[in-house]
Coordinates of C-alpha atoms in Angstrom, one line a residue:
L6 CA 7.2 21.3 123.8
A7 CA 6.9 23.8 121.0
Q8 CA 10.3 22.7 119.7
C9 CA 9.2 19.1 119.9
F10 CA 6.0 19.9 118.0
S11 CA 7.8 21.8 115.4
A12 CA 10.3 18.9 114.9
T13 CA 7.4 16.5 114.8
A14 CA 5.6 18.5 112.2
T15 CA 8.6 18.9 110.1
N16 CA 9.2 15.2 110.1
L17 CA 5.5 14.6 109.3
F18 CA 5.8 17.1 106.4
V19 CA 8.9 15.3 105.1
F20 CA 7.1 12.0 105.5
I21 CA 4.1 13.2 103.7
A22 CA 5.5 15.7 101.1
F23 CA 8.6 14.1 99.8
P24 CA 7.1 10.8 98.7
T25 CA 4.5 13.0 96.8
M26 CA 7.3 15.1 95.1
G27 CA 9.2 11.9 94.0
K28 CA 6.1 10.5 92.3
R29 CA 5.4 13.8 90.5
A30 CA 9.0 13.9 89.2
A31 CA 8.8 10.4 87.8
Q32 CA 5.5 11.3 86.1
S33 CA 7.0 14.5 84.7
A34 CA 9.9 12.6 83.2
A35 CA 7.6 10.1 81.6
T36 CA 5.4 12.9 80.2
Q37 CA 8.4 14.7 78.8
Q38 CA 9.6 11.5 77.1
A39 CA 6.1 11.0 75.7
K40 CA 6.1 14.5 74.4
V41 CA 9.5 14.0 72.7
Q42 CA 8.2 10.8 71.1
K43 CA 5.0 12.6 70.0
V44 CA 7.1 15.4 68.5
E45 CA 9.3 12.9 66.6
T46 CA 6.1 11.1 65.4
V47 CA 4.7 14.4 64.2
E48 CA 8.0 15.2 62.5
D49 CA 8.0 11.9 60.7
T50 CA 4.4 12.2 59.7
F51 CA 5.0 15.7 58.3
A52 CA 8.1 14.5 56.3
Q53 CA 6.0 11.7 54.8
E54 CA 3.2 14.1 53.9
I55 CA 5.3 16.8 52.3
A56 CA 7.7 14.3 50.5
P57 CA 5.3 13.8 47.5
V58 CA 4.8 17.6 47.2
V59 CA 8.6 18.2 47.1
K60 CA 9.1 15.4 44.7
H61 CA 6.3 16.5 42.4
L62 CA 7.9 19.9 42.0
E63 CA 10.5 18.3 39.8
Q64 CA 7.9 18.1 37.0
A65 CA 7.4 21.9 36.9
E66 CA 8.2 23.7 33.7
M67 CA 10.9 25.9 35.4
N68 CA 14.6 26.1 35.4
E69 CA 16.5 23.8 37.7
S70 CA 17.5 26.5 40.2
S71 CA 13.9 27.7 40.6
I72 CA 12.7 24.2 41.2
E73 CA 15.4 23.6 43.8
L74 CA 14.4 26.9 45.5
L75 CA 10.8 25.9 45.8
Q76 CA 11.7 22.4 47.0
S77 CA 14.0 23.8 49.7
V78 CA 11.4 26.4 51.1
A79 CA 8.4 24.1 50.9
P80 CA 9.0 22.3 54.2
F81 CA 9.8 25.6 56.0
C82 CA 6.7 27.2 54.7
L83 CA 4.2 24.3 55.2
K84 CA 5.5 23.3 58.6
S85 CA 4.1 26.5 60.2
I86 CA 0.4 26.7 60.6
K87 CA -1.6 29.2 58.6
E88 CA -1.8 31.7 61.5
D89 CA 1.9 31.8 62.1
R90 CA 3.2 32.3 58.6
H91 CA 4.9 35.5 57.6
A92 CA 4.6 37.3 54.2
F93 CA 7.6 35.5 52.7
Q94 CA 6.2 32.1 53.4
E95 CA 2.8 33.1 51.9
S96 CA 4.6 34.3 48.8
M97 CA 6.6 31.1 48.5
L98 CA 3.5 29.0 49.0
E99 CA 1.7 30.9 46.2
S100 CA 4.7 30.2 43.9
I101 CA 4.6 26.5 44.9
E102 CA 0.8 26.4 44.3
T103 CA 1.2 28.0 40.9
A104 CA 3.9 25.5 40.0
L105 CA 1.7 22.6 41.1
K106 CA -1.3 23.9 39.2
G107 CA 0.9 24.3 36.2
I108 CA 1.9 20.7 36.4
Q109 CA -1.7 19.7 36.8
A110 CA -2.7 21.8 33.8
Q111 CA 0.1 20.3 31.8
R112 CA -1.0 16.8 32.7
Q113 CA -4.7 17.7 32.0
A114 CA -3.6 18.8 28.6
S115 CA -1.7 15.6 28.1
L116 CA -4.8 13.6 29.1
T117 CA -7.0 15.6 26.7
G118 CA -4.5 14.9 24.0
A119 CA -4.4 11.2 24.9
E120 CA -8.2 11.1 24.8
E121 CA -8.3 12.9 21.5
H122 CA -5.7 10.5 20.1
M123 CA -7.6 7.5 21.4
A124 CA -10.8 8.9 19.8
E125 CA -8.9 9.4 16.5
V126 CA -7.5 5.8 16.6
C127 CA -11.0 4.4 17.2
A128 CA -12.5 6.6 14.5
K129 CA -9.7 5.6 12.1
Q130 CA -10.5 2.0 12.8
D131 CA -14.1 2.6 11.9
Q132 CA -13.1 4.6 8.8
N133 CA -10.7 1.8 7.7
V134 CA -13.6 -0.7 7.8
T135 CA -15.6 1.6 5.5
K136 CA -12.5 2.3 3.3
R137 CA -11.8 -1.4 3.0
A138 CA -15.3 -2.1 1.8
E139 CA -15.0 0.8 -0.7
A140 CA -11.5 -0.5 -1.8
D141 CA -12.9 -4.0 -2.4
S142 CA -15.6 -2.5 -4.5
K143 CA -13.1 -0.4 -6.5
V144 CA -10.8 -3.4 -7.0
E145 CA -13.7 -5.5 -8.2
K146 CA -14.8 -2.8 -10.7
A147 CA -11.3 -2.1 -11.8
T148 CA -10.7 -5.8 -12.4
E149 CA -13.8 -6.0 -14.5
I150 CA -12.8 -3.0 -16.6
H151 CA -9.3 -4.3 -17.0
Q152 CA -10.5 -7.7 -18.1
S153 CA -12.9 -6.1 -20.6
K154 CA -10.1 -4.0 -22.0
A155 CA -7.8 -7.0 -22.2
D156 CA -10.4 -9.1 -24.0
A157 CA -11.0 -6.3 -26.5
Q158 CA -7.3 -6.0 -27.0
G159 CA -7.0 -9.7 -27.6
S160 CA -9.8 -9.6 -30.2
I161 CA -8.1 -6.7 -32.0
E162 CA -4.8 -8.5 -31.9
A163 CA -6.4 -11.5 -33.6
D164 CA -7.8 -9.2 -36.2
A165 CA -4.4 -7.5 -36.6
S166 CA -2.8 -11.0 -37.1
K167 CA -5.3 -11.7 -39.8
A168 CA -4.8 -8.3 -41.4
F169 CA -1.1 -8.9 -41.4
E170 CA -1.4 -12.2 -43.0
A171 CA -3.7 -10.7 -45.7
L172 CA -1.1 -8.0 -46.3
R173 CA 1.7 -10.4 -46.6
A174 CA -0.3 -12.6 -49.0
A175 CA -1.2 -9.6 -51.1
Q176 CA 2.4 -8.4 -51.2
E177 CA 3.6 -11.9 -52.1
H178 CA 1.0 -12.2 -54.8
E179 CA 2.1 -8.8 -56.2
E180 CA 5.7 -9.9 -56.1
E181 CA 4.8 -13.2 -57.8
L182 CA 3.4 -11.4 -60.8
A183 CA 6.8 -10.6 -62.2
G184 CA 7.8 -14.3 -62.1
E185 CA 4.5 -15.3 -63.6
K186 CA 5.0 -12.8 -66.4
A187 CA 8.6 -14.0 -67.1
A188 CA 7.4 -17.6 -67.1
T189 CA 4.5 -16.7 -69.4
L190 CA 6.9 -14.9 -71.8
K191 CA 9.2 -17.9 -71.7
V192 CA 6.3 -20.2 -72.4
N193 CA 5.1 -18.0 -75.3
E194 CA 8.6 -18.0 -76.7
G195 CA 8.8 -21.8 -76.6
F196 CA 5.3 -21.9 -78.1
E197 CA 6.3 -19.7 -81.0
K198 CA 9.3 -22.0 -81.6
F199 CA 6.9 -25.0 -81.5
L200 CA 4.7 -23.3 -84.0
V201 CA 7.6 -23.2 -86.5
T202 CA 8.2 -26.9 -85.8
F203 CA 4.5 -27.7 -86.3
E204 CA 4.4 -25.8 -89.5
A205 CA 7.3 -28.0 -90.7
L206 CA 5.4 -31.1 -89.7
K207 CA 2.1 -29.9 -91.2
N208 CA 3.8 -28.9 -94.5
G209 CA 6.0 -32.1 -94.6
T210 CA 9.2 -30.2 -95.0
Y211 CA 11.3 -32.4 -92.8
P212 CA 14.0 -34.2 -94.9
G213 CA 13.9 -38.0 -94.8
K214 CA 17.2 -38.3 -93.1
E215 CA 15.8 -36.1 -90.2
W216 CA 13.1 -38.6 -89.3
R217 CA 14.3 -38.8 -85.7
E218 CA 13.8 -35.0 -85.3
R219 CA 10.5 -35.3 -87.0
N220 CA 9.4 -38.0 -84.5
K221 CA 10.5 -35.9 -81.6
A222 CA 8.5 -33.0 -83.0
I223 CA 5.4 -35.3 -83.3
D224 CA 5.8 -36.3 -79.7
E225 CA 6.1 -32.7 -78.7
T226 CA 2.9 -31.9 -80.6
L227 CA 1.0 -34.6 -78.7
K228 CA 2.2 -33.0 -75.5
V229 CA 1.4 -29.4 -76.4
V230 CA -2.0 -30.1 -78.0
E231 CA -4.6 -31.4 -75.6
I232 CA -6.6 -33.9 -77.6
T233 CA -9.4 -35.7 -75.7
D234 CA -10.7 -37.6 -78.7
V235 CA -8.9 -40.9 -78.8
S236 CA -9.3 -41.5 -82.5
L237 CA -8.0 -38.1 -83.4
K238 CA -5.1 -38.4 -81.0
S239 CA -4.2 -41.9 -82.5
A240 CA -4.5 -40.6 -86.1
L241 CA -2.4 -37.5 -85.6
P242 CA 1.1 -39.1 -85.6
A243 CA 0.5 -40.9 -88.9
A244 CA -1.1 -37.8 -90.5
L245 CA 2.0 -35.7 -89.6
R246 CA 4.4 -38.4 -91.0
T247 CA 2.4 -38.5 -94.3
K248 CA 3.1 -35.9 -97.0
P249 CA 0.4 -33.3 -97.4
A250 CA -0.7 -34.5 -100.8
E251 CA -1.1 -38.1 -99.5
R252 CA -3.2 -37.3 -96.4
G253 CA -6.7 -38.5 -96.3
P254 CA -9.8 -36.6 -94.9
F255 CA -9.4 -38.0 -91.4
S256 CA -5.7 -37.2 -91.2
Q257 CA -6.4 -33.7 -92.5
K258 CA -9.2 -33.4 -89.8
A259 CA -6.7 -34.3 -87.1
I260 CA -4.2 -31.7 -88.4
N261 CA -6.9 -29.1 -88.6
F262 CA -7.9 -29.8 -85.0
C263 CA -4.3 -29.2 -84.0
E264 CA -4.2 -25.9 -85.8
V265 CA -7.4 -24.7 -84.1
A266 CA -6.1 -25.8 -80.7
L267 CA -2.7 -24.2 -81.2
A268 CA -4.3 -21.0 -82.4
S269 CA -6.6 -20.9 -79.3
R270 CA -3.6 -21.5 -77.1
G271 CA -1.7 -18.7 -78.8
E272 CA -4.6 -16.3 -78.3
K273 CA -4.7 -17.1 -74.7
L274 CA -1.0 -16.6 -74.3
K275 CA -1.3 -13.2 -76.0
E276 CA -4.3 -12.2 -73.8
K277 CA -2.4 -13.2 -70.7
I278 CA 0.7 -11.3 -71.7
G279 CA -1.4 -8.3 -72.6
G280 CA -3.3 -8.5 -69.3
F281 CA -0.2 -8.4 -67.1
E282 CA -0.3 -4.6 -66.7
D283 CA -3.9 -4.7 -65.6
E284 CA -3.1 -7.6 -63.2
A285 CA -0.1 -5.8 -61.8
S286 CA -2.4 -2.7 -61.2
A287 CA -5.0 -4.9 -59.5
R288 CA -2.5 -6.7 -57.3
A289 CA -0.8 -3.4 -56.4
R290 CA -4.2 -2.1 -55.5
K291 CA -5.0 -5.1 -53.3
S292 CA -1.6 -4.7 -51.6
Q293 CA -2.4 -1.0 -50.9
E294 CA -5.8 -1.8 -49.5
A295 CA -4.3 -4.5 -47.3
Q296 CA -1.6 -2.1 -46.2
E297 CA -4.2 0.6 -45.3
A298 CA -6.4 -2.0 -43.5
F299 CA -3.5 -3.2 -41.5
K300 CA -2.5 0.3 -40.6
L301 CA -6.0 1.0 -39.3
I302 CA -6.0 -2.1 -37.3
E303 CA -2.6 -1.3 -35.9
E304 CA -3.9 2.2 -34.8
K305 CA -6.9 0.5 -33.2
L306 CA -4.7 -2.0 -31.5
A307 CA -2.4 0.8 -30.2
A308 CA -5.4 2.5 -28.7
A309 CA -6.7 -0.7 -27.2
K310 CA -3.3 -1.4 -25.6
A311 CA -3.2 2.2 -24.2
E312 CA -6.7 1.6 -22.7
T313 CA -5.7 -1.8 -21.3
S314 CA -2.5 -0.2 -19.8
A315 CA -4.5 2.6 -18.2
A316 CA -7.0 0.1 -16.8
K317 CA -4.1 -1.9 -15.4
G318 CA -2.7 1.2 -13.8
E319 CA -6.0 2.0 -12.2
L320 CA -6.3 -1.6 -11.0
D321 CA -2.8 -1.5 -9.5
A322 CA -3.6 1.8 -7.8
C323 CA -6.8 0.3 -6.3
M324 CA -4.8 -2.8 -5.2
K325 CA -2.2 -0.6 -3.6
E326 CA -4.8 1.5 -1.8
K327 CA -6.4 -1.7 -0.5
A328 CA -3.1 -3.1 0.6
S329 CA -2.3 0.2 2.5
I330 CA -5.7 0.1 4.2
E331 CA -5.2 -3.6 5.2
K332 CA -1.7 -2.7 6.5
E333 CA -3.3 0.0 8.7
M334 CA -6.0 -2.3 9.9
K335 CA -3.4 -4.9 10.8
A336 CA -1.4 -2.3 12.8
A337 CA -4.6 -0.8 14.3
P338 CA -4.8 -3.2 17.4
A339 CA -1.2 -2.4 18.4
A340 CA -1.8 1.3 17.9
A341 CA -5.0 1.2 19.9
Q342 CA -3.2 -0.7 22.7
K343 CA -0.4 1.8 22.7
S344 CA -2.9 4.7 22.7
Q345 CA -4.8 3.0 25.6
K346 CA -1.6 2.7 27.6
A347 CA -0.8 6.4 27.0
L348 CA -4.3 7.3 28.1
E349 CA -4.1 5.3 31.2
K350 CA -0.6 6.8 32.0
A351 CA -2.0 10.3 31.4
Q352 CA -5.0 9.6 33.7
E353 CA -2.6 8.2 36.4
Q354 CA -0.3 11.2 36.2
L355 CA -3.3 13.6 36.4
S356 CA -4.6 11.7 39.4
Q357 CA -1.2 11.9 41.0
S358 CA -1.1 15.7 40.4
Q359 CA -4.6 16.1 41.8
A360 CA -3.6 14.1 44.9
V361 CA -0.4 16.1 45.4
L362 CA -2.3 19.4 45.0
S363 CA -5.0 18.2 47.4
K364 CA -2.3 17.3 50.0
F365 CA -0.7 20.7 49.4
D366 CA -4.0 22.5 50.1
E367 CA -4.4 20.4 53.2
L368 CA -1.0 21.3 54.5
K369 CA -1.3 25.0 53.4
N370 CA -4.6 25.5 55.2
R371 CA -3.7 23.8 58.5
T372 CA -4.7 25.9 61.5
L373 CA -4.1 25.7 65.3
P374 CA -5.8 22.5 66.6
E375 CA -8.3 22.8 69.5
E376 CA -6.8 22.7 73.0
A377 CA -6.8 19.2 74.4
P378 CA -8.3 18.6 77.9
Q379 CA -5.9 18.5 80.9
D380 CA -4.1 15.2 81.4
V381 CA -5.9 13.0 83.9
A382 CA -2.7 12.1 85.7
E383 CA -2.0 15.8 86.4
V384 CA -5.5 16.3 87.7
A385 CA -5.2 13.4 90.0
E386 CA -1.9 14.8 91.6
A387 CA -3.5 18.0 92.8
P388 CA -5.5 16.6 95.8
E389 CA -2.4 14.8 97.1
S390 CA -0.4 18.0 97.4
T391 CA -3.1 19.9 99.4
P392 CA -3.1 17.7 102.5
A393 CA 0.6 18.0 102.8
A394 CA 0.5 21.8 102.8
V395 CA -2.4 21.7 105.4
T396 CA -0.4 19.3 107.6
T397 CA 2.6 21.7 107.4
Q398 CA 0.4 24.6 108.4
D399 CA -1.2 22.6 111.2

């Protein structure tokens, strides 16, 4: 009976216990698979989290071997929680943190520089607006001055032209005096010869056979002596053909008139010849005065030209300055856009460094997570195993 009970109990144990153990084994395998998957998920998550940190270390101002060292130890050091790290890991993490902060400081400096450059660009745009207004005012004033100088120069040039003409006229007048003197001397010589001819007519010394020469001499007398009285002029040829003893009172009057007229003309010729020296001095003096006046106006014109040239140079400088400002103003929008892009890039890079450093701090300061409550499936298995054991004891 006892053997039968024992066999029965054993069978009952097998009947109750073995199905329970098969269920637990299946659950254990599923749990193990879940843990493996969880570990793989954690590994993937860690790799994704640390990748930006490792990549960012490339920007450190260090030699290539030092950067590669920090990149290689970063996963090893950060994978362990804070409580489990040894001294070497802590030392490496300090070096990594120093490198990351150096990158952030470098990018902060770049941002500061970009902000300052942007401020300079904006300030320069404002300054150029003011400079352009000042340049316009300078150009306007320089234009007025140049125009004034040019007008003054034009007026002096007109005066210089007149002075030159006056000088040329004076010099020509001076040069003409020699010709006038020669002509006057020639006229005087002819006049003296005529006086000989007239004396022969007056004294009736022409021979009768030379009546043609006498008639020519009478015609010449009528040309030389200017007689306005018609009666005297008509009586003179007959009087000169008549012998002196046969001339009447009127004929003698006509001859006397000729003598007076010829004497007056002779005196005028003598006075003119005698006055050539004074005339030459007067004309030379006028030429000298004209020369001095022209020299003064030339000096004045040279000074005016220099002032006009200086005014033109000042105007050109103002125009050049204005063109330079306008060129800068034209290029300002592109420069501002370029500066804005550089600023945005610097801000983006700094934000990236800050984000990486924040992630690094998060990974560096990880601690042991709180213990999770026991799995519900494992708790549910415990009551099932107890009755099996009791049944076996019973």
